[in-house]
């Protein structure tokens, strides 16, 4: 069979459901093959960066390798931003791109660039396929590497090779990736320290989502306050009496107060570590399956293991521990403070004024489905989501460490394609949406029922805030926006403009109940975020 046919058949055999990409002459033969089969769905995007973001978002949701494609030269280069998101957030993505013909490699041919050199800093595996019989082994290595290392793997295939015959055989399965087995001495040493703690906190990250029930039992038996990173929101209901909110600029005042009194922080599945919000001399225990995620701190005891192996052992030890009722009462008081702050948000706005971003995210939290996927762009609204959105079982989908603007809409598209029966809501700033505004047509073409909420305040709000905090004038951040409702209408989507707080809830209710793509143009106030760092009551780490 031809290399192009082999790729389609092998990807389908390994469970790939869709390919995100943009057409170009470097991949014509593969596009022709994709058009003649039905096992793989091809999602024709408007920009390669968005295609890679969709693949990254799918991998974040499913944990399985997702695939994107582009042509050589500018098509490949455009992929890099979305691939960097997958790399920094440690999710498996396979990028398959076209390259110039083998006879033109390394020359001055149009659109030629040394792709392996460019992608190496943001990938775990790179290869250029110049011989058709090599494609099977190279594709296998790419999938195994991406899956095991949770990273980007890249295949550059010369244009002529796609149309040549290969002797590669279809493999029915991939090797099993084993769990990391913990060291019993590490686990028991950490348990000894936990048993001595009088005022503990537990910080949950996105890596704790799969073991959330065990994490909750551990916190309950320990009597520890629970701090949720953005990626852990929805893993445990925030109405639980031990949940104190988030950490960092998106965190709560109660967490800062708790950190001022805590004597042990246990980090479960969180590679994010805002040192400027952690007390200087606080003892820390961190559990993560990846040693590379361990924080370089002198008072940190690391346990390199899977949470599913560690937590049952700790729970057995905790049965003999006396509960600290006084500390639990302090934690419950901070929990009540969190909910009092949240309720105050809804009372602080006049019905006739423009919507405040905190009111928007608070209202969204009250109205979305309990298992909704909420795709977030990057901006002030992301921090307000962490502060004001009280999660039940929702799944936040966002650009974590790369923090690229423009992520929200592509992520929502991938989420709805991967989980068509779940409610998908996208919250994006006006600046972030304009970066990938054309992908609204991709969503329309795929007939996706997404609620797209635009925070329209005519500024890059987070950048404006940061510039002011650092003593600069807010130059270069003001936006001239199109009429987003007219844009939605031109694309064939529904839209509603919301200009006052009184209009917000009815419009949101209508959009969430719709079975069509609906854009809500929310005219918001200027940025309102306060600086949490100024409220820190302790000496933080340097």
Short mmCIF file of C-alpha atoms in Angstrom, two decimals:
data_model
loop_
_atom_site.label_atom_id
_atom_site.label_comp_id
_atom_site.label_asym_id
_atom_site.label_seq_id
_atom_site.Cartn_x
_atom_site.Cartn_y
_atom_site.Cartn_z
CA UNK A 1 0.00 0.00 0.00
CA UNK A 2 1.03 3.63 -0.30
CA UNK A 3 2.59 5.40 2.67
CA UNK A 4 -0.42 7.75 2.78
CA UNK A 5 -2.79 4.77 3.02
CA UNK A 6 -0.62 3.09 5.62
CA UNK A 7 -0.69 6.17 7.86
CA UNK A 8 -4.49 6.36 7.78
CA UNK A 9 -4.98 2.65 8.48
CA UNK A 10 -2.35 2.43 11.23
CA UNK A 11 -3.62 5.52 13.05
CA UNK A 12 -7.15 4.16 13.01
CA UNK A 13 -5.92 0.77 14.28
CA UNK A 14 -4.28 2.50 17.25
CA UNK A 15 -7.49 4.27 18.21
CA UNK A 16 -7.01 7.71 16.69
CA UNK A 17 -10.42 9.22 15.89
CA UNK A 18 -9.62 12.46 14.09
CA UNK A 19 -6.87 14.50 12.46
CA UNK A 20 -6.71 18.29 12.85
CA UNK A 21 -5.00 20.12 10.03
CA UNK A 22 -4.76 22.61 7.19
CA UNK A 23 -4.27 21.57 3.55
CA UNK A 24 -1.03 22.17 1.69
CA UNK A 25 0.88 20.62 -1.21
CA UNK A 26 3.33 18.82 1.07
CA UNK A 27 0.55 16.49 2.30
CA UNK A 28 -1.72 16.25 -0.77
CA UNK A 29 -1.30 12.46 -1.10
CA UNK A 30 -2.27 11.92 2.54
CA UNK A 31 -5.28 14.24 2.29
CA UNK A 32 -6.39 12.24 -0.74
CA UNK A 33 -6.15 9.05 1.32
CA UNK A 34 -8.05 10.59 4.23
CA UNK A 35 -10.82 11.62 1.87
CA UNK A 36 -11.29 8.05 0.68
CA UNK A 37 -11.77 6.39 4.09
CA UNK A 38 -14.27 6.74 6.93
CA UNK A 39 -12.48 5.59 10.09
CA UNK A 40 -10.63 8.88 10.67
CA UNK A 41 -12.43 12.23 10.75
CA UNK A 42 -10.46 15.07 9.19
CA UNK A 43 -11.08 18.47 10.79
CA UNK A 44 -10.19 21.20 8.30
CA UNK A 45 -9.01 24.13 10.43
CA UNK A 46 -8.40 27.69 9.35
CA UNK A 47 -4.93 28.03 10.89
CA UNK A 48 -2.31 25.45 11.76
CA UNK A 49 -1.74 26.92 15.24
CA UNK A 50 -5.42 26.26 16.04
CA UNK A 51 -5.12 22.72 14.66
CA UNK A 52 -2.27 21.97 17.07
CA UNK A 53 -4.22 23.56 19.94
CA UNK A 54 -7.16 21.28 19.14
CA UNK A 55 -4.89 18.25 19.25
CA UNK A 56 -3.41 19.43 22.55
CA UNK A 57 -6.87 20.00 24.02
CA UNK A 58 -8.06 16.54 22.95
CA UNK A 59 -5.00 14.94 24.52
CA UNK A 60 -5.60 16.85 27.76
CA UNK A 61 -9.17 15.57 27.92
CA UNK A 62 -8.59 11.95 26.91
CA UNK A 63 -5.00 11.28 27.98
CA UNK A 64 -4.48 9.56 24.62
CA UNK A 65 -2.28 10.68 21.71
CA UNK A 66 -3.98 13.18 19.42
CA UNK A 67 -2.82 13.98 15.88
CA UNK A 68 -2.42 17.17 13.85
CA UNK A 69 -0.96 17.78 10.42
CA UNK A 70 0.29 20.58 8.19
CA UNK A 71 2.32 21.14 5.08
CA UNK A 72 6.00 22.08 4.99
CA UNK A 73 7.49 25.51 5.65
CA UNK A 74 4.98 28.03 6.99
CA UNK A 75 2.40 25.33 7.69
CA UNK A 76 4.83 23.47 9.94
CA UNK A 77 6.03 26.66 11.63
CA UNK A 78 2.44 27.71 12.37
CA UNK A 79 1.91 24.45 14.28
CA UNK A 80 4.63 25.24 16.78
CA UNK A 81 2.61 27.48 19.10
CA UNK A 82 -0.04 24.84 19.72
CA UNK A 83 2.57 22.10 19.99
CA UNK A 84 4.42 24.12 22.62
CA UNK A 85 1.22 24.10 24.68
CA UNK A 86 1.12 20.29 24.52
CA UNK A 87 4.81 20.07 25.40
CA UNK A 88 4.67 22.37 28.44
CA UNK A 89 1.44 20.81 29.77
CA UNK A 90 2.86 17.30 29.22
CA UNK A 91 0.24 15.68 26.97
CA UNK A 92 0.84 13.29 24.04
CA UNK A 93 0.46 14.86 20.59
CA UNK A 94 1.71 13.49 17.26
CA UNK A 95 2.47 16.06 14.55
CA UNK A 96 2.81 14.70 11.01
CA UNK A 97 3.98 17.27 8.50
CA UNK A 98 4.99 17.36 4.88
CA UNK A 99 8.52 18.14 3.77
CA UNK A 100 10.15 18.92 0.41
CA UNK A 101 10.97 16.01 -1.89
CA UNK A 102 13.95 13.91 -0.82
CA UNK A 103 16.03 15.21 -3.74
CA UNK A 104 15.56 18.80 -2.48
CA UNK A 105 16.40 18.31 1.21
CA UNK A 106 18.90 20.83 2.50
CA UNK A 107 18.78 23.01 -0.57
CA UNK A 108 17.29 26.39 -1.33
CA UNK A 109 13.92 24.99 -2.36
CA UNK A 110 10.86 27.08 -1.54
CA UNK A 111 9.35 26.42 1.90
CA UNK A 112 12.25 24.26 3.00
CA UNK A 113 13.28 24.48 6.65
CA UNK A 114 15.10 21.99 8.86
CA UNK A 115 12.00 20.93 10.78
CA UNK A 116 13.75 18.61 13.24
CA UNK A 117 15.99 21.45 14.41
CA UNK A 118 13.08 23.84 14.92
CA UNK A 119 10.85 21.47 16.87
CA UNK A 120 13.51 19.80 19.02
CA UNK A 121 13.12 22.13 22.07
CA UNK A 122 9.39 21.34 22.36
CA UNK A 123 9.29 17.63 21.55
CA UNK A 124 10.60 14.29 22.79
CA UNK A 125 11.01 12.67 19.38
CA UNK A 126 11.70 13.97 15.87
CA UNK A 127 12.33 12.12 12.61
CA UNK A 128 12.35 12.80 8.89
CA UNK A 129 11.06 9.96 6.70
CA UNK A 130 12.93 9.76 3.40
CA UNK A 131 12.32 6.07 2.63
CA UNK A 132 8.80 4.54 2.46
CA UNK A 133 9.70 1.35 4.32
CA UNK A 134 10.88 3.34 7.34
CA UNK A 135 7.46 4.85 8.07
CA UNK A 136 6.18 1.94 10.20
CA UNK A 137 9.04 1.87 12.68
CA UNK A 138 9.20 5.66 12.88
CA UNK A 139 5.46 6.03 13.51
CA UNK A 140 5.62 3.31 16.18
CA UNK A 141 8.52 5.05 17.93
CA UNK A 142 6.69 8.38 17.79
CA UNK A 143 3.55 6.99 19.46
CA UNK A 144 5.45 5.10 22.16
CA UNK A 145 7.64 8.11 22.94
CA UNK A 146 4.73 10.56 23.09
CA UNK A 147 2.63 8.22 25.24
CA UNK A 148 5.35 7.30 27.70
CA UNK A 149 6.89 10.76 28.05
CA UNK A 150 3.59 12.67 27.68
CA UNK A 151 5.07 14.96 25.09
CA UNK A 152 5.09 15.94 21.42
CA UNK A 153 6.45 13.57 18.78
CA UNK A 154 7.01 14.79 15.22
CA UNK A 155 7.24 13.04 11.86
CA UNK A 156 8.39 15.01 8.86
CA UNK A 157 7.58 13.03 5.69
CA UNK A 158 8.97 14.03 2.33
CA UNK A 159 6.29 14.93 -0.19
CA UNK A 160 7.21 12.20 -2.67
CA UNK A 161 7.33 9.50 0.06
CA UNK A 162 3.60 9.86 0.82
CA UNK A 163 2.82 8.59 -2.69
CA UNK A 164 5.31 5.68 -2.69
CA UNK A 165 4.61 2.04 -1.75
CA UNK A 166 5.72 0.70 1.62
CA UNK A 167 6.26 -2.79 3.00
CA UNK A 168 5.39 -1.63 6.55
CA UNK A 169 2.78 -3.82 8.22
CA UNK A 170 -0.20 -2.72 10.29
CA UNK A 171 0.40 -3.38 14.00
CA UNK A 172 -2.73 -4.15 16.06
CA UNK A 173 -1.55 -2.55 19.31
CA UNK A 174 1.11 -0.49 21.05
CA UNK A 175 3.28 -1.59 24.01
CA UNK A 176 1.76 -1.16 27.45
CA UNK A 177 3.21 1.77 29.39
CA UNK A 178 3.89 0.54 32.96
CA UNK A 179 3.10 2.58 36.08
CA UNK A 180 5.99 4.02 38.08
CA UNK A 181 6.47 1.85 41.19
CA UNK A 182 7.18 3.86 44.33
CA UNK A 183 10.00 3.29 46.78
CA UNK A 184 8.58 1.94 50.06
CA UNK A 185 11.18 3.81 52.13
CA UNK A 186 10.15 7.12 50.54
CA UNK A 187 6.47 6.39 51.06
CA UNK A 188 6.90 5.40 54.72
CA UNK A 189 9.23 8.31 55.47
CA UNK A 190 6.60 10.70 54.13
CA UNK A 191 3.90 8.91 56.13
CA UNK A 192 5.93 9.42 59.34
CA UNK A 193 6.05 13.14 58.65
CA UNK A 194 2.33 13.26 57.84
CA UNK A 195 1.46 11.50 61.09
CA UNK A 196 3.22 14.27 63.06
CA UNK A 197 1.47 17.17 61.30
CA UNK A 198 -0.88 19.26 63.44
CA UNK A 199 -2.01 21.78 60.81
CA UNK A 200 -1.74 20.23 57.30
CA UNK A 201 -2.88 21.41 53.88
CA UNK A 202 -3.21 19.32 50.72
CA UNK A 203 -2.64 20.92 47.31
CA UNK A 204 -4.25 18.99 44.45
CA UNK A 205 -3.12 19.40 40.85
CA UNK A 206 -4.42 18.12 37.53
CA UNK A 207 -2.50 14.88 38.11
CA UNK A 208 -4.81 14.10 41.04
CA UNK A 209 -8.02 14.08 39.00
CA UNK A 210 -8.00 10.34 38.31
CA UNK A 211 -7.50 9.55 42.00
CA UNK A 212 -9.71 12.35 43.33
CA UNK A 213 -11.84 10.05 45.53
CA UNK A 214 -8.73 8.70 47.26
CA UNK A 215 -7.30 12.21 47.63
CA UNK A 216 -10.52 13.33 49.33
CA UNK A 217 -10.47 10.37 51.73
CA UNK A 218 -6.85 11.15 52.55
CA UNK A 219 -7.63 14.81 53.30
CA UNK A 220 -10.66 13.84 55.39
CA UNK A 221 -8.73 11.32 57.50
CA UNK A 222 -5.87 13.78 57.87
CA UNK A 223 -8.22 16.65 58.69
CA UNK A 224 -6.40 18.79 56.13
CA UNK A 225 -7.58 21.81 54.23
CA UNK A 226 -7.80 21.22 50.47
CA UNK A 227 -6.31 23.69 48.01
CA UNK A 228 -7.19 23.24 44.33
CA UNK A 229 -5.04 24.31 41.43
CA UNK A 230 -6.92 25.47 38.34
CA UNK A 231 -6.44 22.04 36.77
CA UNK A 232 -7.96 20.33 39.80
CA UNK A 233 -11.16 22.40 39.90
CA UNK A 234 -14.08 20.00 39.64
CA UNK A 235 -12.07 17.02 40.85
CA UNK A 236 -13.64 17.61 44.28
CA UNK A 237 -16.82 19.60 44.82
CA UNK A 238 -15.93 23.02 46.14
CA UNK A 239 -18.90 22.86 48.50
CA UNK A 240 -16.99 20.30 50.57
CA UNK A 241 -16.25 21.62 54.06
CA UNK A 242 -12.46 21.21 53.68
CA UNK A 243 -12.06 23.00 50.33
CA UNK A 244 -10.48 26.45 50.75
CA UNK A 245 -10.17 27.57 47.14
CA UNK A 246 -7.16 28.13 44.93
CA UNK A 247 -3.57 29.29 45.28
CA UNK A 248 -1.79 32.18 43.59
CA UNK A 249 -3.38 35.21 41.96
CA UNK A 250 -6.47 33.11 41.22
CA UNK A 251 -6.63 31.88 44.80
CA UNK A 252 -8.63 32.82 47.87
CA UNK A 253 -7.84 34.93 50.93
CA UNK A 254 -8.62 31.92 53.12
CA UNK A 255 -5.81 29.88 51.57
CA UNK A 256 -3.31 32.66 52.33
CA UNK A 257 -4.53 32.79 55.93
CA UNK A 258 -4.28 29.00 56.22
CA UNK A 259 -0.74 29.02 54.81
CA UNK A 260 0.25 31.44 57.57
CA UNK A 261 -0.61 28.75 60.17
CA UNK A 262 0.13 25.49 58.34
CA UNK A 263 2.94 23.13 59.43
CA UNK A 264 2.92 20.76 56.41
CA UNK A 265 1.93 21.05 52.75
CA UNK A 266 1.26 17.80 50.85
CA UNK A 267 1.30 18.29 47.06
CA UNK A 268 -0.51 15.60 45.08
CA UNK A 269 -0.17 15.60 41.29
CA UNK A 270 0.68 19.28 40.92
CA UNK A 271 3.74 20.37 38.95
CA UNK A 272 2.71 24.02 39.33
CA UNK A 273 4.46 25.65 42.29
CA UNK A 274 4.11 29.42 42.84
CA UNK A 275 7.05 29.95 45.22
CA UNK A 276 6.05 33.53 45.94
CA UNK A 277 2.85 32.21 47.59
CA UNK A 278 4.49 29.46 49.72
CA UNK A 279 5.88 30.20 53.23
CA UNK A 280 9.66 30.19 53.31
CA UNK A 281 10.27 27.48 55.93
CA UNK A 282 7.24 25.28 55.27
CA UNK A 283 7.95 21.51 55.11
CA UNK A 284 6.56 19.99 51.90
CA UNK A 285 5.81 16.47 50.69
CA UNK A 286 5.26 16.02 46.97
CA UNK A 287 3.95 12.93 45.19
CA UNK A 288 4.23 12.68 41.42
CA UNK A 289 4.87 9.86 38.97
CA UNK A 290 7.40 12.02 37.09
CA UNK A 291 10.66 12.88 38.83
CA UNK A 292 11.02 15.87 36.49
CA UNK A 293 7.92 17.42 38.10
CA UNK A 294 9.50 17.52 41.56
CA UNK A 295 10.20 21.01 42.87
CA UNK A 296 13.75 21.91 43.81
CA UNK A 297 13.17 22.93 47.44
CA UNK A 298 15.46 22.16 50.41
CA UNK A 299 12.57 21.30 52.77
CA UNK A 300 10.74 19.10 50.25
CA UNK A 301 10.47 15.32 50.58
CA UNK A 302 9.72 13.81 47.17
CA UNK A 303 7.83 10.56 46.58
CA UNK A 304 8.20 9.45 42.98
CA UNK A 305 5.23 7.16 42.52
CA UNK A 306 1.67 6.85 41.28
CA UNK A 307 -0.93 8.29 43.65
CA UNK A 308 -2.97 5.10 43.32
CA UNK A 309 -0.08 3.20 44.93
CA UNK A 310 0.78 5.74 47.63
CA UNK A 311 -2.59 6.86 49.00
CA UNK A 312 -3.89 3.44 50.13
CA UNK A 313 -0.72 2.94 52.22
CA UNK A 314 -1.06 6.38 53.77
CA UNK A 315 -4.76 5.81 54.49
CA UNK A 316 -3.91 2.62 56.37
CA UNK A 317 -1.39 4.52 58.53
CA UNK A 318 -3.84 7.36 59.22
CA UNK A 319 -6.34 5.01 60.86
CA UNK A 320 -4.16 5.19 63.98
CA UNK A 321 -3.82 8.98 63.97
CA UNK A 322 -5.70 11.24 66.37
CA UNK A 323 -7.70 13.89 64.48
CA UNK A 324 -6.90 17.55 65.18
CA UNK A 325 -10.39 18.96 65.75
CA UNK A 326 -9.18 22.51 66.44
CA UNK A 327 -7.40 22.66 63.07
CA UNK A 328 -10.40 21.22 61.24
CA UNK A 329 -12.59 23.90 62.76
CA UNK A 330 -10.17 26.56 61.50
CA UNK A 331 -10.32 24.98 58.03
CA UNK A 332 -14.12 24.92 58.06
CA UNK A 333 -14.14 28.59 59.01
CA UNK A 334 -11.98 29.47 56.01
CA UNK A 335 -14.29 27.36 53.84
CA UNK A 336 -17.29 29.39 55.02
CA UNK A 337 -15.33 32.56 54.31
CA UNK A 338 -14.73 31.34 50.75
CA UNK A 339 -18.45 30.92 50.13
CA UNK A 340 -19.30 34.21 51.79
CA UNK A 341 -16.86 35.97 49.44
CA UNK A 342 -18.44 34.19 46.52
CA UNK A 343 -21.98 35.18 47.43
CA UNK A 344 -20.90 38.79 47.88
CA UNK A 345 -19.91 38.87 44.20
CA UNK A 346 -23.52 38.47 43.10
CA UNK A 347 -24.67 41.33 45.35
CA UNK A 348 -22.00 43.83 44.36
CA UNK A 349 -23.39 44.73 40.93
CA UNK A 350 -26.22 47.03 39.95
CA UNK A 351 -28.67 45.49 37.42
CA UNK A 352 -28.21 48.45 35.08
CA UNK A 353 -24.41 48.53 34.93
CA UNK A 354 -22.09 46.62 32.64
CA UNK A 355 -21.24 43.09 33.72
CA UNK A 356 -18.26 42.71 36.01
CA UNK A 357 -16.01 39.77 35.06
CA UNK A 358 -16.34 38.23 38.52
CA UNK A 359 -20.14 38.35 38.27
CA UNK A 360 -19.94 36.70 34.85
CA UNK A 361 -17.84 33.77 36.06
CA UNK A 362 -19.88 33.39 39.24
CA UNK A 363 -23.08 33.24 37.19
CA UNK A 364 -21.59 30.79 34.69
CA UNK A 365 -20.63 28.56 37.61
CA UNK A 366 -24.20 28.52 38.88
CA UNK A 367 -25.77 27.73 35.50
CA UNK A 368 -23.59 25.29 33.55
CA UNK A 369 -24.13 21.55 33.72
CA UNK A 370 -22.39 19.76 36.57
CA UNK A 371 -20.24 17.76 34.13
CA UNK A 372 -19.65 20.56 31.61
CA UNK A 373 -16.29 21.07 29.93
CA UNK A 374 -15.29 24.72 30.31
CA UNK A 375 -12.65 25.79 27.78
CA UNK A 376 -10.80 28.89 28.92
CA UNK A 377 -8.71 31.31 26.96
CA UNK A 378 -5.83 33.12 28.67
CA UNK A 379 -6.52 36.43 30.39
CA UNK A 380 -8.05 38.16 33.39
CA UNK A 381 -11.18 36.02 33.04
CA UNK A 382 -9.07 32.88 33.65
CA UNK A 383 -8.04 34.16 37.07
CA UNK A 384 -11.61 35.22 37.85
CA UNK A 385 -12.74 31.72 36.86
CA UNK A 386 -10.43 30.31 39.51
CA UNK A 387 -11.68 32.76 42.13
CA UNK A 388 -15.41 33.00 41.38
CA UNK A 389 -16.46 29.76 39.63
CA UNK A 390 -17.48 27.20 42.26
CA UNK A 391 -17.03 23.84 40.55
CA UNK A 392 -19.01 20.64 41.10
CA UNK A 393 -17.71 18.12 38.54
CA UNK A 394 -16.87 20.45 35.66
CA UNK A 395 -13.62 20.04 33.76
CA UNK A 396 -11.58 23.21 33.06
CA UNK A 397 -9.61 23.06 29.82
CA UNK A 398 -6.88 25.68 29.49
CA UNK A 399 -3.34 26.49 28.41
CA UNK A 400 -1.48 25.90 31.66
CA UNK A 401 2.23 26.64 31.50
CA UNK A 402 2.40 27.96 27.94
CA UNK A 403 -0.55 30.31 28.57
CA UNK A 404 -1.11 31.14 24.95
CA UNK A 405 -3.92 33.47 23.98
CA UNK A 406 -6.27 32.08 21.35
CA UNK A 407 -6.55 28.65 23.02
CA UNK A 408 -10.20 28.83 24.14
CA UNK A 409 -12.19 28.40 20.93
CA UNK A 410 -9.98 25.68 19.38
CA UNK A 411 -10.05 23.81 22.71
CA UNK A 412 -13.85 24.02 22.85
CA UNK A 413 -14.09 22.62 19.30
CA UNK A 414 -11.89 19.66 20.21
CA UNK A 415 -13.84 19.09 23.43
CA UNK A 416 -17.19 18.94 21.65
CA UNK A 417 -15.81 16.62 18.97
CA UNK A 418 -14.34 14.28 21.58
CA UNK A 419 -17.36 14.42 23.91
CA UNK A 420 -20.41 15.31 21.80
CA UNK A 421 -22.89 14.45 24.57
CA UNK A 422 -21.37 16.82 27.15
CA UNK A 423 -22.09 20.51 27.47
CA UNK A 424 -19.12 22.57 26.25
CA UNK A 425 -18.74 26.22 27.23
CA UNK A 426 -15.93 28.49 26.07
CA UNK A 427 -15.00 31.63 28.00
CA UNK A 428 -12.64 33.87 26.08
CA UNK A 429 -11.49 37.45 26.16
CA UNK A 430 -12.05 39.69 23.17
CA UNK A 431 -8.31 39.70 22.46
CA UNK A 432 -7.99 35.93 22.67
CA UNK A 433 -10.97 35.37 20.41
CA UNK A 434 -9.62 37.70 17.73
CA UNK A 435 -6.47 35.59 17.53
CA UNK A 436 -8.47 32.59 16.29
CA UNK A 437 -11.69 34.24 15.19
CA UNK A 438 -11.72 32.31 11.92
CA UNK A 439 -12.13 29.02 13.81
CA UNK A 440 -15.74 30.06 14.46
CA UNK A 441 -16.33 28.84 10.91
CA UNK A 442 -14.67 25.52 11.78
CA UNK A 443 -17.17 25.10 14.63
CA UNK A 444 -20.07 25.99 12.31
CA UNK A 445 -18.88 23.58 9.63
CA UNK A 446 -18.75 20.79 12.21
CA UNK A 447 -22.24 21.76 13.49
CA UNK A 448 -21.05 21.97 17.08
CA UNK A 449 -23.40 23.20 19.81
CA UNK A 450 -20.97 25.29 21.86
CA UNK A 451 -21.77 28.25 24.09
CA UNK A 452 -19.09 30.84 23.30
CA UNK A 453 -18.88 33.58 25.95
CA UNK A 454 -16.86 36.66 24.97
CA UNK A 455 -15.58 38.98 27.72
CA UNK A 456 -15.80 42.21 25.74
CA UNK A 457 -14.03 45.00 27.62
CA UNK A 458 -11.98 46.33 24.70
CA UNK A 459 -8.64 45.69 26.34
CA UNK A 460 -6.08 43.00 26.98
CA UNK A 461 -7.19 43.11 30.59
CA UNK A 462 -4.54 40.99 32.28
CA UNK A 463 -1.73 42.78 30.45
CA UNK A 464 -3.21 46.15 31.38
CA UNK A 465 -3.33 45.12 35.03
CA UNK A 466 0.21 43.78 35.03
CA UNK A 467 1.61 46.89 33.35
CA UNK A 468 -0.01 49.11 35.97
CA UNK A 469 1.21 46.87 38.81
CA UNK A 470 4.77 47.18 37.49
CA UNK A 471 4.53 50.96 37.26
CA UNK A 472 4.10 51.27 33.51
CA UNK A 473 1.45 53.06 31.51
CA UNK A 474 -1.10 50.77 29.86
CA UNK A 475 0.16 51.26 26.31
CA UNK A 476 -0.61 48.89 23.42
CA UNK A 477 -3.37 46.96 25.15
CA UNK A 478 -6.54 48.73 24.00
CA UNK A 479 -8.60 46.84 21.40
CA UNK A 480 -10.83 47.92 18.55
CA UNK A 481 -13.34 45.10 18.40
CA UNK A 482 -15.62 44.06 15.56
CA UNK A 483 -19.30 43.54 16.18
CA UNK A 484 -18.97 39.96 17.44
CA UNK A 485 -22.68 39.31 16.97
CA UNK A 486 -22.51 40.33 13.31
CA UNK A 487 -19.44 38.12 12.87
CA UNK A 488 -21.34 35.18 14.37
CA UNK A 489 -24.30 35.86 12.09
CA UNK A 490 -22.03 36.01 9.04
CA UNK A 491 -20.62 32.60 10.00
CA UNK A 492 -24.09 31.09 10.50
CA UNK A 493 -24.07 31.00 14.31
CA UNK A 494 -26.57 32.43 16.78
CA UNK A 495 -25.61 35.38 18.96
CA UNK A 496 -26.85 37.59 21.77
CA UNK A 497 -25.44 40.90 23.00
CA UNK A 498 -25.50 41.46 26.78
CA UNK A 499 -24.97 45.05 27.91
CA UNK A 500 -26.15 44.99 31.53
CA UNK A 501 -26.03 42.69 34.54
CA UNK A 502 -29.81 42.27 34.38
CA UNK A 503 -29.56 40.72 30.90
CA UNK A 504 -26.84 38.22 31.79
CA UNK A 505 -28.71 35.32 33.35
CA UNK A 506 -31.60 35.13 30.81
CA UNK A 507 -29.15 35.26 27.88
CA UNK A 508 -26.91 32.60 29.42
CA UNK A 509 -29.87 30.34 30.16
CA UNK A 510 -31.07 30.61 26.55
CA UNK A 511 -27.62 29.90 25.11
CA UNK A 512 -26.96 26.90 27.34
CA UNK A 513 -30.31 25.37 26.38
CA UNK A 514 -29.68 25.80 22.65
CA UNK A 515 -28.59 22.98 20.37
CA UNK A 516 -26.71 25.42 18.14
CA UNK A 517 -23.45 27.31 18.35
CA UNK A 518 -24.28 30.50 20.25
CA UNK A 519 -22.00 33.48 20.84
CA UNK A 520 -22.71 35.68 23.87
CA UNK A 521 -21.10 39.10 23.48
CA UNK A 522 -20.83 40.18 27.13
CA UNK A 523 -20.03 43.89 27.46
CA UNK A 524 -17.94 43.92 30.63
CA UNK A 525 -16.45 46.59 32.84
CA UNK A 526 -12.77 47.44 32.85
CA UNK A 527 -10.54 44.88 34.62
CA UNK A 528 -11.39 44.53 38.31
CA UNK A 529 -8.80 42.03 39.55
CA UNK A 530 -7.12 42.80 42.87
CA UNK A 531 -3.51 41.72 43.50
CA UNK A 532 -3.50 38.70 45.83
CA UNK A 533 0.25 38.97 46.34
CA UNK A 534 -0.25 42.14 48.39
CA UNK A 535 -2.43 40.14 50.83
CA UNK A 536 0.22 37.54 51.73
CA UNK A 537 0.60 37.54 55.56
CA UNK A 538 3.86 35.54 55.70
CA UNK A 539 7.42 35.60 54.38
CA UNK A 540 7.31 33.73 51.09
CA UNK A 541 10.01 31.73 49.35
CA UNK A 542 12.44 33.66 47.21
#
